[in-house]
PDB file of C-alpha atoms and ligand atoms in Angstrom:
ATOM      1  CA  UNK A 476       2.648  -6.180  28.591  1.00 65.00           C
ATOM      2  CA  UNK A 477       2.669  -4.057  25.585  1.00 70.00           C
ATOM      3  CA  UNK A 478       0.151  -1.312  26.000  1.00 73.00           C
ATOM      4  CA  UNK A 479      -1.643  -0.008  22.921  1.00 70.00           C
ATOM      5  CA  UNK A 480      -0.999   3.887  22.586  1.00 68.00           C
ATOM      6  CA  UNK A 481       2.453   3.645  24.423  1.00 71.00           C
ATOM      7  CA  UNK A 482       3.984   0.956  22.202  1.00 80.00           C
ATOM      8  CA  UNK A 483       4.156   1.065  18.304  1.00 93.00           C
ATOM      9  CA  UNK A 484       1.112  -1.511  17.634  1.00 96.00           C
ATOM     10  CA  UNK A 485      -0.023  -2.243  14.239  1.00 98.00           C
ATOM     11  CA  UNK A 486      -2.485  -5.008  13.508  1.00 98.00           C
ATOM     12  CA  UNK A 487      -3.877  -7.089  10.474  1.00 98.00           C
ATOM     13  CA  UNK A 488      -7.444  -6.778   9.939  1.00 98.00           C
ATOM     14  CA  UNK A 489      -9.964  -9.316   7.953  1.00 97.00           C
ATOM     15  CA  UNK A 490     -12.040 -12.480   8.270  1.00 96.00           C
ATOM     16  CA  UNK A 491     -11.079 -15.014   8.445  1.00 94.00           C
ATOM     17  CA  UNK A 492      -7.577 -13.770  10.111  1.00 95.00           C
ATOM     18  CA  UNK A 493      -6.471 -16.822  12.157  1.00 93.00           C
ATOM     19  CA  UNK A 494      -4.592 -18.023   9.446  1.00 91.00           C
ATOM     20  CA  UNK A 495      -2.752 -14.952   8.807  1.00 94.00           C
ATOM     21  CA  UNK A 496       1.046 -14.904   8.556  1.00 96.00           C
ATOM     22  CA  UNK A 497       1.565 -11.198   8.798  1.00 97.00           C
ATOM     23  CA  UNK A 498       1.831 -11.278  12.694  1.00 98.00           C
ATOM     24  CA  UNK A 499       4.987 -13.811  12.296  1.00 98.00           C
ATOM     25  CA  UNK A 500       6.461 -11.718   9.737  1.00 98.00           C
ATOM     26  CA  UNK A 501       6.115  -8.313  11.706  1.00 98.00           C
ATOM     27  CA  UNK A 502       6.930  -9.864  14.946  1.00 98.00           C
ATOM     28  CA  UNK A 503       9.988 -11.363  13.655  1.00 98.00           C
ATOM     29  CA  UNK A 504      11.298  -8.069  12.581  1.00 98.00           C
ATOM     30  CA  UNK A 505      10.027  -6.421  15.680  1.00 97.00           C
ATOM     31  CA  UNK A 506      12.324  -8.523  17.425  1.00 97.00           C
ATOM     32  CA  UNK A 507      14.994  -8.519  15.014  1.00 97.00           C
ATOM     33  CA  UNK A 508      15.268  -4.452  15.269  1.00 96.00           C
ATOM     34  CA  UNK A 509      14.570  -4.512  18.964  1.00 94.00           C
ATOM     35  CA  UNK A 510      11.409  -2.001  18.270  1.00 94.00           C
ATOM     36  CA  UNK A 511       9.176  -1.535  21.106  1.00 92.00           C
ATOM     37  CA  UNK A 512       5.927  -2.731  19.807  1.00 94.00           C
ATOM     38  CA  UNK A 513       3.482  -5.510  18.634  1.00 96.00           C
ATOM     39  CA  UNK A 514       1.640  -6.620  15.808  1.00 98.00           C
ATOM     40  CA  UNK A 515      -1.793  -8.265  16.225  1.00 97.00           C
ATOM     41  CA  UNK A 516      -4.691 -10.022  14.261  1.00 98.00           C
ATOM     42  CA  UNK A 517      -8.106  -8.380  14.662  1.00 98.00           C
ATOM     43  CA  UNK A 518     -11.222 -10.064  13.092  1.00 98.00           C
ATOM     44  CA  UNK A 519     -13.255  -7.427  11.759  1.00 98.00           C
ATOM     45  CA  UNK A 520     -16.698  -8.371   9.969  1.00 97.00           C
ATOM     46  CA  UNK A 521     -17.459  -6.480   6.502  1.00 96.00           C
ATOM     47  CA  UNK A 522     -20.295  -4.392   8.295  1.00 97.00           C
ATOM     48  CA  UNK A 523     -18.034  -3.405  11.274  1.00 97.00           C
ATOM     49  CA  UNK A 524     -14.814  -1.956   8.795  1.00 98.00           C
ATOM     50  CA  UNK A 525     -15.849   1.638   8.986  1.00 97.00           C
ATOM     51  CA  UNK A 526     -16.074   1.642  12.842  1.00 97.00           C
ATOM     52  CA  UNK A 527     -13.029  -0.467  13.319  1.00 98.00           C
ATOM     53  CA  UNK A 528     -10.565   1.552  11.464  1.00 97.00           C
ATOM     54  CA  UNK A 529     -11.337   4.905  13.557  1.00 96.00           C
ATOM     55  CA  UNK A 530     -11.513   2.972  16.835  1.00 97.00           C
ATOM     56  CA  UNK A 531      -7.875   1.614  16.229  1.00 97.00           C
ATOM     57  CA  UNK A 532      -7.027   4.861  15.409  1.00 95.00           C
ATOM     58  CA  UNK A 533      -8.583   6.106  18.592  1.00 95.00           C
ATOM     59  CA  UNK A 534      -6.714   3.573  20.753  1.00 94.00           C
ATOM     60  CA  UNK A 535      -3.677   4.671  19.092  1.00 95.00           C
ATOM     61  CA  UNK A 536      -2.379   1.927  16.655  1.00 97.00           C
ATOM     62  CA  UNK A 537      -0.238   2.976  13.913  1.00 97.00           C
ATOM     63  CA  UNK A 538      -1.774   1.358  11.187  1.00 98.00           C
ATOM     64  CA  UNK A 539      -3.098  -1.967   9.605  1.00 98.00           C
ATOM     65  CA  UNK A 540      -2.679  -4.509   7.045  1.00 98.00           C
ATOM     66  CA  UNK A 541      -6.017  -5.038   5.314  1.00 97.00           C
ATOM     67  CA  UNK A 542      -6.802  -8.240   3.737  1.00 96.00           C
ATOM     68  CA  UNK A 543     -10.106 -10.241   2.483  1.00 92.00           C
ATOM     69  CA  UNK A 544     -12.695  -9.102   2.266  1.00 94.00           C
ATOM     70  CA  UNK A 545     -11.776  -5.266   3.060  1.00 94.00           C
ATOM     71  CA  UNK A 546      -9.077  -4.630   0.653  1.00 95.00           C
ATOM     72  CA  UNK A 547     -11.400  -2.521  -1.923  1.00 94.00           C
ATOM     73  CA  UNK A 548     -13.644  -0.662   0.860  1.00 96.00           C
ATOM     74  CA  UNK A 549     -10.603   0.352   2.856  1.00 97.00           C
ATOM     75  CA  UNK A 550      -9.315   2.986   0.050  1.00 96.00           C
ATOM     76  CA  UNK A 551     -12.734   4.690   0.709  1.00 96.00           C
ATOM     77  CA  UNK A 552     -12.130   5.339   4.199  1.00 96.00           C
ATOM     78  CA  UNK A 553      -8.407   6.787   3.709  1.00 97.00           C
ATOM     79  CA  UNK A 554      -7.684  10.730   3.373  1.00 97.00           C
ATOM     80  CA  UNK A 555      -4.908  10.053   0.985  1.00 98.00           C
ATOM     81  CA  UNK A 556      -4.600   7.101  -1.465  1.00 98.00           C
ATOM     82  CA  UNK A 557      -1.044   6.546  -3.047  1.00 98.00           C
ATOM     83  CA  UNK A 558      -0.973   5.934  -6.818  1.00 96.00           C
ATOM     84  CA  UNK A 559      -0.193   2.372  -6.692  1.00 95.00           C
ATOM     85  CA  UNK A 560      -3.211   1.753  -4.789  1.00 97.00           C
ATOM     86  CA  UNK A 561      -5.579   3.838  -7.180  1.00 96.00           C
ATOM     87  CA  UNK A 562      -3.936   1.572  -9.864  1.00 93.00           C
ATOM     88  CA  UNK A 563      -4.500  -1.607  -7.914  1.00 94.00           C
ATOM     89  CA  UNK A 564      -8.224  -0.517  -6.554  1.00 94.00           C
ATOM     90  CA  UNK A 565      -7.541  -1.843  -3.199  1.00 96.00           C
ATOM     91  CA  UNK A 566      -5.438  -1.110  -0.221  1.00 97.00           C
ATOM     92  CA  UNK A 567      -3.271  -3.598   1.992  1.00 98.00           C
ATOM     93  CA  UNK A 568      -1.915  -1.390   4.134  1.00 98.00           C
ATOM     94  CA  UNK A 569      -3.211   1.800   5.975  1.00 98.00           C
ATOM     95  CA  UNK A 570      -0.876   4.017   7.820  1.00 98.00           C
ATOM     96  CA  UNK A 571      -2.492   6.376  10.729  1.00 97.00           C
ATOM     97  CA  UNK A 572      -0.803   9.400  10.861  1.00 96.00           C
ATOM     98  CA  UNK A 573      -0.322  11.593  13.791  1.00 93.00           C
ATOM     99  CA  UNK A 574      -2.363  14.411  12.327  1.00 94.00           C
ATOM    100  CA  UNK A 575      -5.388  11.848  12.384  1.00 94.00           C
ATOM    101  CA  UNK A 576      -5.008  11.314   8.499  1.00 97.00           C
ATOM    102  CA  UNK A 577      -5.193   8.122   7.098  1.00 98.00           C
ATOM    103  CA  UNK A 578      -3.104   7.047   4.215  1.00 98.00           C
ATOM    104  CA  UNK A 579      -3.959   3.671   1.988  1.00 98.00           C
ATOM    105  CA  UNK A 580      -1.262   1.940   0.237  1.00 98.00           C
ATOM    106  CA  UNK A 581      -1.005  -1.169  -1.797  1.00 98.00           C
ATOM    107  CA  UNK A 582       2.261  -3.043  -1.617  1.00 98.00           C
ATOM    108  CA  UNK A 583       1.117  -6.347  -3.240  1.00 98.00           C
ATOM    109  CA  UNK A 584       2.705  -5.460  -6.717  1.00 98.00           C
ATOM    110  CA  UNK A 585       5.584  -4.333  -5.238  1.00 98.00           C
ATOM    111  CA  UNK A 586       5.873  -7.684  -3.290  1.00 98.00           C
ATOM    112  CA  UNK A 587       5.214  -9.292  -6.619  1.00 98.00           C
ATOM    113  CA  UNK A 588       7.783  -7.498  -8.621  1.00 98.00           C
ATOM    114  CA  UNK A 589      10.437  -7.960  -5.797  1.00 98.00           C
ATOM    115  CA  UNK A 590       9.937 -11.450  -5.601  1.00 98.00           C
ATOM    116  CA  UNK A 591      10.008 -12.173  -9.367  1.00 98.00           C
ATOM    117  CA  UNK A 592      13.281 -10.115  -9.936  1.00 98.00           C
ATOM    118  CA  UNK A 593      14.931 -11.985  -6.886  1.00 97.00           C
ATOM    119  CA  UNK A 594      13.798 -15.324  -8.022  1.00 96.00           C
ATOM    120  CA  UNK A 595      14.271 -15.051 -11.789  1.00 97.00           C
ATOM    121  CA  UNK A 596      16.388 -12.022 -12.546  1.00 97.00           C
ATOM    122  CA  UNK A 597      16.570 -12.130 -16.209  1.00 96.00           C
ATOM    123  CA  UNK A 598      12.727 -12.839 -16.565  1.00 97.00           C
ATOM    124  CA  UNK A 599      12.729  -9.406 -18.517  1.00 94.00           C
ATOM    125  CA  UNK A 600      15.341 -10.505 -21.123  1.00 93.00           C
ATOM    126  CA  UNK A 601      13.506 -13.714 -22.054  1.00 92.00           C
ATOM    127  CA  UNK A 602      11.639 -14.012 -25.438  1.00 90.00           C
ATOM    128  CA  UNK A 603       7.950 -14.359 -25.674  1.00 94.00           C
ATOM    129  CA  UNK A 604       4.527 -13.170 -24.208  1.00 96.00           C
ATOM    130  CA  UNK A 605       3.774 -12.662 -20.483  1.00 98.00           C
ATOM    131  CA  UNK A 606       0.625 -14.634 -19.634  1.00 97.00           C
ATOM    132  CA  UNK A 607      -1.542 -13.945 -16.399  1.00 98.00           C
ATOM    133  CA  UNK A 608      -3.965 -16.255 -15.010  1.00 96.00           C
ATOM    134  CA  UNK A 609      -6.882 -14.982 -13.103  1.00 96.00           C
ATOM    135  CA  UNK A 610      -8.751 -11.327 -12.907  1.00 96.00           C
ATOM    136  CA  UNK A 611      -9.075 -10.630  -9.260  1.00 94.00           C
ATOM    137  CA  UNK A 612      -7.454  -8.400  -6.939  1.00 93.00           C
ATOM    138  CA  UNK A 613      -4.203 -10.371  -7.059  1.00 95.00           C
ATOM    139  CA  UNK A 614      -4.075 -10.167 -10.722  1.00 97.00           C
ATOM    140  CA  UNK A 615      -4.851  -6.546 -10.673  1.00 97.00           C
ATOM    141  CA  UNK A 616      -1.826  -5.821  -8.415  1.00 97.00           C
ATOM    142  CA  UNK A 617       0.565  -8.320 -10.826  1.00 98.00           C
ATOM    143  CA  UNK A 618      -0.588  -6.329 -14.054  1.00 98.00           C
ATOM    144  CA  UNK A 619      -0.119  -3.226 -12.692  1.00 97.00           C
ATOM    145  CA  UNK A 620       3.434  -3.984 -11.448  1.00 97.00           C
ATOM    146  CA  UNK A 621       4.300  -5.609 -14.572  1.00 97.00           C
ATOM    147  CA  UNK A 622       3.232  -2.552 -16.635  1.00 96.00           C
ATOM    148  CA  UNK A 623       5.110  -0.445 -14.234  1.00 95.00           C
ATOM    149  CA  UNK A 624       8.180  -2.077 -15.309  1.00 96.00           C
ATOM    150  CA  UNK A 625       7.745  -1.272 -18.965  1.00 95.00           C
ATOM    151  CA  UNK A 626       6.094  -4.621 -20.472  1.00 96.00           C
ATOM    152  CA  UNK A 627       4.145  -3.657 -23.369  1.00 93.00           C
ATOM    153  CA  UNK A 628       1.659  -6.537 -23.484  1.00 96.00           C
ATOM    154  CA  UNK A 629       0.131  -8.966 -21.164  1.00 98.00           C
ATOM    155  CA  UNK A 630      -2.337 -11.697 -21.861  1.00 97.00           C
ATOM    156  CA  UNK A 631      -5.069 -12.412 -19.101  1.00 98.00           C
ATOM    157  CA  UNK A 632      -6.991 -15.696 -19.031  1.00 96.00           C
ATOM    158  CA  UNK A 633      -9.674 -15.949 -16.474  1.00 96.00           C
ATOM    159  CA  UNK A 634     -12.350 -18.450 -16.007  1.00 95.00           C
ATOM    160  CA  UNK A 635     -14.939 -15.765 -16.365  1.00 96.00           C
ATOM    161  CA  UNK A 636     -14.215 -13.748 -19.234  1.00 97.00           C
ATOM    162  CA  UNK A 637     -15.919 -10.605 -18.264  1.00 97.00           C
ATOM    163  CA  UNK A 638     -13.543  -9.810 -15.555  1.00 97.00           C
ATOM    164  CA  UNK A 639     -10.531 -10.174 -17.654  1.00 97.00           C
ATOM    165  CA  UNK A 640     -12.244  -7.723 -20.197  1.00 98.00           C
ATOM    166  CA  UNK A 641     -12.721  -5.232 -17.122  1.00 96.00           C
ATOM    167  CA  UNK A 642      -9.037  -5.446 -16.597  1.00 97.00           C
ATOM    168  CA  UNK A 643      -8.308  -4.638 -20.524  1.00 97.00           C
ATOM    169  CA  UNK A 644     -10.981  -1.724 -20.174  1.00 97.00           C
ATOM    170  CA  UNK A 645      -8.913  -0.466 -16.949  1.00 95.00           C
ATOM    171  CA  UNK A 646      -5.165  -1.084 -18.161  1.00 95.00           C
ATOM    172  CA  UNK A 647      -6.029  -0.434 -21.929  1.00 96.00           C
ATOM    173  CA  UNK A 648      -4.234  -1.864 -25.052  1.00 96.00           C
ATOM    174  CA  UNK A 649      -1.272  -3.394 -23.002  1.00 97.00           C
ATOM    175  CA  UNK A 650      -3.805  -6.162 -21.580  1.00 98.00           C
ATOM    176  CA  UNK A 651      -5.007  -8.811 -23.992  1.00 98.00           C
ATOM    177  CA  UNK A 652      -7.918 -11.365 -23.125  1.00 98.00           C
ATOM    178  CA  UNK A 653      -7.823 -14.876 -23.844  1.00 96.00           C
ATOM    179  CA  UNK A 654     -10.383 -17.794 -23.376  1.00 95.00           C
ATOM    180  CA  UNK A 655      -9.791 -19.807 -20.076  1.00 93.00           C
ATOM    181  CA  UNK A 656      -9.979 -22.840 -22.118  1.00 90.00           C
ATOM    182  CA  UNK A 657      -7.600 -21.988 -24.717  1.00 90.00           C
ATOM    183  CA  UNK A 658      -4.882 -21.265 -21.904  1.00 91.00           C
ATOM    184  CA  UNK A 659      -2.835 -24.627 -23.005  1.00 91.00           C
ATOM    185  CA  UNK A 660      -2.069 -22.856 -26.452  1.00 93.00           C
ATOM    186  CA  UNK A 661      -0.402 -19.981 -24.923  1.00 94.00           C
ATOM    187  CA  UNK A 662       2.403 -21.776 -23.413  1.00 94.00           C
ATOM    188  CA  UNK A 663       4.119 -22.429 -26.797  1.00 92.00           C
ATOM    189  CA  UNK A 664       4.850 -18.215 -26.770  1.00 93.00           C
ATOM    190  CA  UNK A 665       4.833 -17.771 -22.977  1.00 96.00           C
ATOM    191  CA  UNK A 666       8.129 -16.399 -21.351  1.00 97.00           C
ATOM    192  CA  UNK A 667       6.510 -15.641 -18.149  1.00 98.00           C
ATOM    193  CA  UNK A 668       3.105 -17.394 -16.885  1.00 97.00           C
ATOM    194  CA  UNK A 669       1.930 -15.935 -13.327  1.00 98.00           C
ATOM    195  CA  UNK A 670      -0.877 -17.848 -11.474  1.00 96.00           C
ATOM    196  CA  UNK A 671      -3.093 -15.204 -10.092  1.00 96.00           C
ATOM    197  CA  UNK A 672      -5.927 -17.397  -9.200  1.00 94.00           C
ATOM    198  CA  UNK A 673      -6.815 -18.964  -6.092  1.00 89.00           C
ATOM    199  CA  UNK A 674      -6.281 -22.487  -7.583  1.00 85.00           C
ATOM    200  CA  UNK A 675      -4.071 -24.689  -5.565  1.00 77.00           C
ATOM    201  CA  UNK A 676      -4.948 -22.688  -2.206  1.00 73.00           C
ATOM    202  CA  UNK A 677      -6.166 -26.159  -0.940  1.00 72.00           C
ATOM    203  CA  UNK A 678      -3.261 -28.345  -0.004  1.00 63.00           C
ATOM    204  CA  UNK A 679      -3.521 -31.487  -1.993  1.00 58.00           C
ATOM    205  CA  UNK A 680      -6.061 -29.860  -4.509  1.00 60.00           C
ATOM    206  CA  UNK A 681      -6.323 -31.526  -7.713  1.00 61.00           C
ATOM    207  CA  UNK A 682      -4.359 -29.330 -10.400  1.00 63.00           C
ATOM    208  CA  UNK A 683      -6.742 -27.837 -12.823  1.00 77.00           C
ATOM    209  CA  UNK A 684      -4.297 -25.780 -14.924  1.00 84.00           C
ATOM    210  CA  UNK A 685      -3.033 -27.786 -17.841  1.00 84.00           C
ATOM    211  CA  UNK A 686       0.694 -27.830 -18.264  1.00 86.00           C
ATOM    212  CA  UNK A 687       1.436 -29.623 -21.410  1.00 89.00           C
ATOM    213  CA  UNK A 688       3.268 -27.719 -23.879  1.00 91.00           C
ATOM    214  CA  UNK A 689       4.829 -25.676 -21.185  1.00 94.00           C
ATOM    215  CA  UNK A 690       8.456 -24.946 -22.507  1.00 94.00           C
ATOM    216  CA  UNK A 691      11.420 -25.181 -20.285  1.00 95.00           C
ATOM    217  CA  UNK A 692      12.557 -21.567 -20.774  1.00 95.00           C
ATOM    218  CA  UNK A 693       9.570 -20.098 -19.364  1.00 97.00           C
ATOM    219  CA  UNK A 694       9.444 -18.579 -15.825  1.00 98.00           C
ATOM    220  CA  UNK A 695       6.605 -19.680 -13.989  1.00 97.00           C
ATOM    221  CA  UNK A 696       5.098 -17.713 -10.965  1.00 97.00           C
ATOM    222  CA  UNK A 697       2.454 -18.759  -8.520  1.00 96.00           C
ATOM    223  CA  UNK A 698       0.939 -16.302  -6.037  1.00 95.00           C
ATOM    224  CA  UNK A 699      -0.474 -19.273  -3.822  1.00 91.00           C
ATOM    225  CA  UNK A 700       1.799 -20.234  -1.148  1.00 87.00           C
ATOM    226  CA  UNK A 701       1.620 -22.818   1.711  1.00 82.00           C
ATOM    227  CA  UNK A 702       3.745 -25.593   3.429  1.00 77.00           C
ATOM    228  CA  UNK A 703       4.167 -27.184   0.244  1.00 84.00           C
ATOM    229  CA  UNK A 704       4.768 -26.375  -3.451  1.00 88.00           C
ATOM    230  CA  UNK A 705       1.706 -25.801  -5.329  1.00 90.00           C
ATOM    231  CA  UNK A 706       0.731 -28.582  -7.656  1.00 90.00           C
ATOM    232  CA  UNK A 707       1.160 -26.167 -10.592  1.00 92.00           C
ATOM    233  CA  UNK A 708       4.679 -25.117  -9.759  1.00 94.00           C
ATOM    234  CA  UNK A 709       5.608 -28.559  -8.811  1.00 93.00           C
ATOM    235  CA  UNK A 710       4.484 -29.689 -12.559  1.00 93.00           C
ATOM    236  CA  UNK A 711       6.312 -26.593 -13.925  1.00 95.00           C
ATOM    237  CA  UNK A 712       9.623 -27.459 -12.306  1.00 96.00           C
ATOM    238  CA  UNK A 713       9.537 -30.885 -13.520  1.00 94.00           C
ATOM    239  CA  UNK A 714       9.030 -29.598 -16.914  1.00 95.00           C
ATOM    240  CA  UNK A 715      12.300 -27.777 -16.634  1.00 96.00           C
ATOM    241  CA  UNK A 716      10.686 -24.275 -16.051  1.00 96.00           C
ATOM    242  CA  UNK A 717      12.266 -21.856 -13.646  1.00 97.00           C
ATOM    243  CA  UNK A 718       9.563 -21.264 -10.527  1.00 97.00           C
ATOM    244  CA  UNK A 719       8.845 -18.411  -8.499  1.00 97.00           C
ATOM    245  CA  UNK A 720       6.786 -19.532  -5.432  1.00 94.00           C
ATOM    246  CA  UNK A 721       4.378 -17.274  -3.644  1.00 93.00           C
ATOM    247  CA  UNK A 722       5.731 -16.968  -0.325  1.00 95.00           C
ATOM    248  CA  UNK A 723       8.393 -13.962  -1.539  1.00 96.00           C
ATOM    249  CA  UNK A 724       5.656 -11.765  -2.506  1.00 97.00           C
ATOM    250  CA  UNK A 725       4.068 -12.294   0.805  1.00 97.00           C
ATOM    251  CA  UNK A 726       7.249 -11.512   2.580  1.00 98.00           C
ATOM    252  CA  UNK A 727       8.133  -8.593   0.270  1.00 98.00           C
ATOM    253  CA  UNK A 728       4.776  -6.765   0.316  1.00 98.00           C
ATOM    254  CA  UNK A 729       5.132  -6.469   4.095  1.00 98.00           C
ATOM    255  CA  UNK A 730       8.560  -4.277   3.978  1.00 98.00           C
ATOM    256  CA  UNK A 731       7.393  -1.028   2.628  1.00 98.00           C
ATOM    257  CA  UNK A 732       4.431  -1.500   5.274  1.00 98.00           C
ATOM    258  CA  UNK A 733       7.028  -2.233   8.339  1.00 98.00           C
ATOM    259  CA  UNK A 734       8.988   0.562   7.135  1.00 98.00           C
ATOM    260  CA  UNK A 735       6.094   3.211   7.076  1.00 97.00           C
ATOM    261  CA  UNK A 736       4.947   1.964  10.673  1.00 97.00           C
ATOM    262  CA  UNK A 737       8.410   1.414  12.402  1.00 97.00           C
ATOM    263  CA  UNK A 738      10.974   3.399  10.331  1.00 96.00           C
ATOM    264  CA  UNK A 739      13.133   0.708   9.620  1.00 96.00           C
ATOM    265  CA  UNK A 740      13.452  -1.020   6.026  1.00 98.00           C
ATOM    266  CA  UNK A 741      13.548  -4.601   7.326  1.00 98.00           C
ATOM    267  CA  UNK A 742      15.199  -7.625   5.366  1.00 98.00           C
ATOM    268  CA  UNK A 743      13.662 -10.633   4.055  1.00 98.00           C
ATOM    269  CA  UNK A 744      16.107 -13.336   5.087  1.00 97.00           C
ATOM    270  CA  UNK A 745      15.964 -17.269   4.932  1.00 95.00           C
ATOM    271  CA  UNK A 746      15.162 -17.648   8.395  1.00 97.00           C
ATOM    272  CA  UNK A 747      12.096 -15.685   8.206  1.00 97.00           C
ATOM    273  CA  UNK A 748      11.224 -17.389   4.875  1.00 95.00           C
ATOM    274  CA  UNK A 749      11.308 -20.902   6.665  1.00 94.00           C
ATOM    275  CA  UNK A 750       9.079 -19.419   9.742  1.00 95.00           C
ATOM    276  CA  UNK A 751       6.512 -18.617   7.241  1.00 94.00           C
ATOM    277  CA  UNK A 752       6.578 -21.703   4.998  1.00 90.00           C
ATOM    278  CA  UNK A 753       5.778 -23.977   8.093  1.00 82.00           C
TER     279      UNK A 753
HETATM  280  P1  LIG B1275      -7.821 -12.187  -5.185  1.00 95.48           P
HETATM  281  O1  LIG B1275      -8.321 -10.848  -4.768  1.00 95.48           O
HETATM  282  O2  LIG B1275      -7.420 -13.030  -4.345  1.00 95.48           O
HETATM  283  O3  LIG B1275      -7.604 -12.210  -6.661  1.00 95.48           O
HETATM  284  P2  LIG B1275     -10.604 -13.048  -6.059  1.00 95.48           P
HETATM  285  O4  LIG B1275     -10.946 -11.596  -6.754  1.00 95.48           O
HETATM  286  O5  LIG B1275     -11.644 -13.783  -5.317  1.00 95.48           O
HETATM  287  O6  LIG B1275      -9.487 -13.272  -5.197  1.00 95.48           O
HETATM  288  O7  LIG B1275      -9.995 -13.692  -7.441  1.00 95.48           O
HETATM  289  C1  LIG B1275      -9.882 -15.148  -7.508  1.00 95.48           C
HETATM  290  C2  LIG B1275      -9.469 -15.561  -9.124  1.00 95.48           C
HETATM  291  O8  LIG B1275      -9.205 -17.025  -8.892  1.00 95.48           O
HETATM  292  C3  LIG B1275     -10.392 -15.137 -10.091  1.00 95.48           C
HETATM  293  O9  LIG B1275      -9.628 -14.847 -11.574  1.00 95.48           O
HETATM  294  C4  LIG B1275     -11.054 -16.491 -10.237  1.00 95.48           C
HETATM  295  O10 LIG B1275     -11.836 -16.738 -11.309  1.00 95.48           O
HETATM  296  P3  LIG B1275     -13.246 -15.971 -11.725  1.00 95.48           P
HETATM  297  O11 LIG B1275     -13.179 -14.639 -11.756  1.00 95.48           O
HETATM  298  O12 LIG B1275     -13.746 -16.774 -12.770  1.00 95.48           O
HETATM  299  O13 LIG B1275     -14.137 -16.279 -10.350  1.00 95.48           O
HETATM  300  C5  LIG B1275     -10.325 -17.381 -10.017  1.00 95.48           C
HETATM  301  N1  LIG B1275     -10.560 -18.861  -9.678  1.00 95.48           N
HETATM  302  C6  LIG B1275     -11.082 -19.236  -8.505  1.00 95.48           C
HETATM  303  N2  LIG B1275     -11.322 -20.555  -8.533  1.00 95.48           N
HETATM  304  C7  LIG B1275     -11.248 -20.709  -9.949  1.00 95.48           C
HETATM  305  C8  LIG B1275     -11.296 -22.374 -10.445  1.00 95.48           C
HETATM  306  N3  LIG B1275     -11.945 -23.270  -9.875  1.00 95.48           N
HETATM  307  N4  LIG B1275     -11.062 -22.381 -11.856  1.00 95.48           N
HETATM  308  C9  LIG B1275     -10.541 -21.218 -12.559  1.00 95.48           C
HETATM  309  N5  LIG B1275     -10.464 -20.005 -11.833  1.00 95.48           N
HETATM  310  C10 LIG B1275     -10.748 -19.799 -10.579  1.00 95.48           C
END
């Protein structure tokens, strides 16, 4: 029995939460590094966030991951916010410090770029444009991480144009906005395409992103993950493109969180990847 307050216990909070893979990831590492601790999932309704966070702190948890729908609000409840969380405008990780302060971080952009660098190490050396599909929180994390690597132009395509324009206002001239229905016209010049929409999350869902015209030397990355490759990635792979799946981002975003809470930088290995992909 692992008692809260006597062991290093962290959590993931959100709703719905039962599907979260975070407990699998962190428990795998806890076992791997023989750390006395645990990682649990807690369902927290939107109107309970501001009481749930201090309650977890009072009970002696060391921090938590924050997922839908709390990521934006969590930042407001923190005492300190890392620069990257400010850039992304939301938090996925809270650290409850011993002095009672709460630090909010966002490691989604880090997870995305680490996974991309691993899956397609030469992506920055390919000629052409960078296209990001989507304009929600995930797209924001991707854009912020890409800009941090020195990328000078990112074309954002989103079903709701106004949301893409908000990103341009936030990130400035490095972001260009294109019409969602024009997306197929961008393939010709694309070196990297990132799907940061939620399209493809439902297993077996029909593919609504057109891929005709995608060139074989384009790197295609999809943030959506599941037990099967998304229809978008499969089609891109069949078109000869190098593809990078979303599971790696999920695993890598967890690395800095685990390190902050438990003091060990964990390794993402193939066994863990398999475990999470089931
Ligand atoms: P997240 O924070 O995970 O990015 P989100 O803010 O709900 O989640 O964003 C979901 C993204 O998927 C948005 O870009 C959304 O487009 P809209 O801004 O037009 O809603 C996109 N998306 C979801 N369903 C879509 C669909 N059927 N066709 C095209 N885009 C879709």
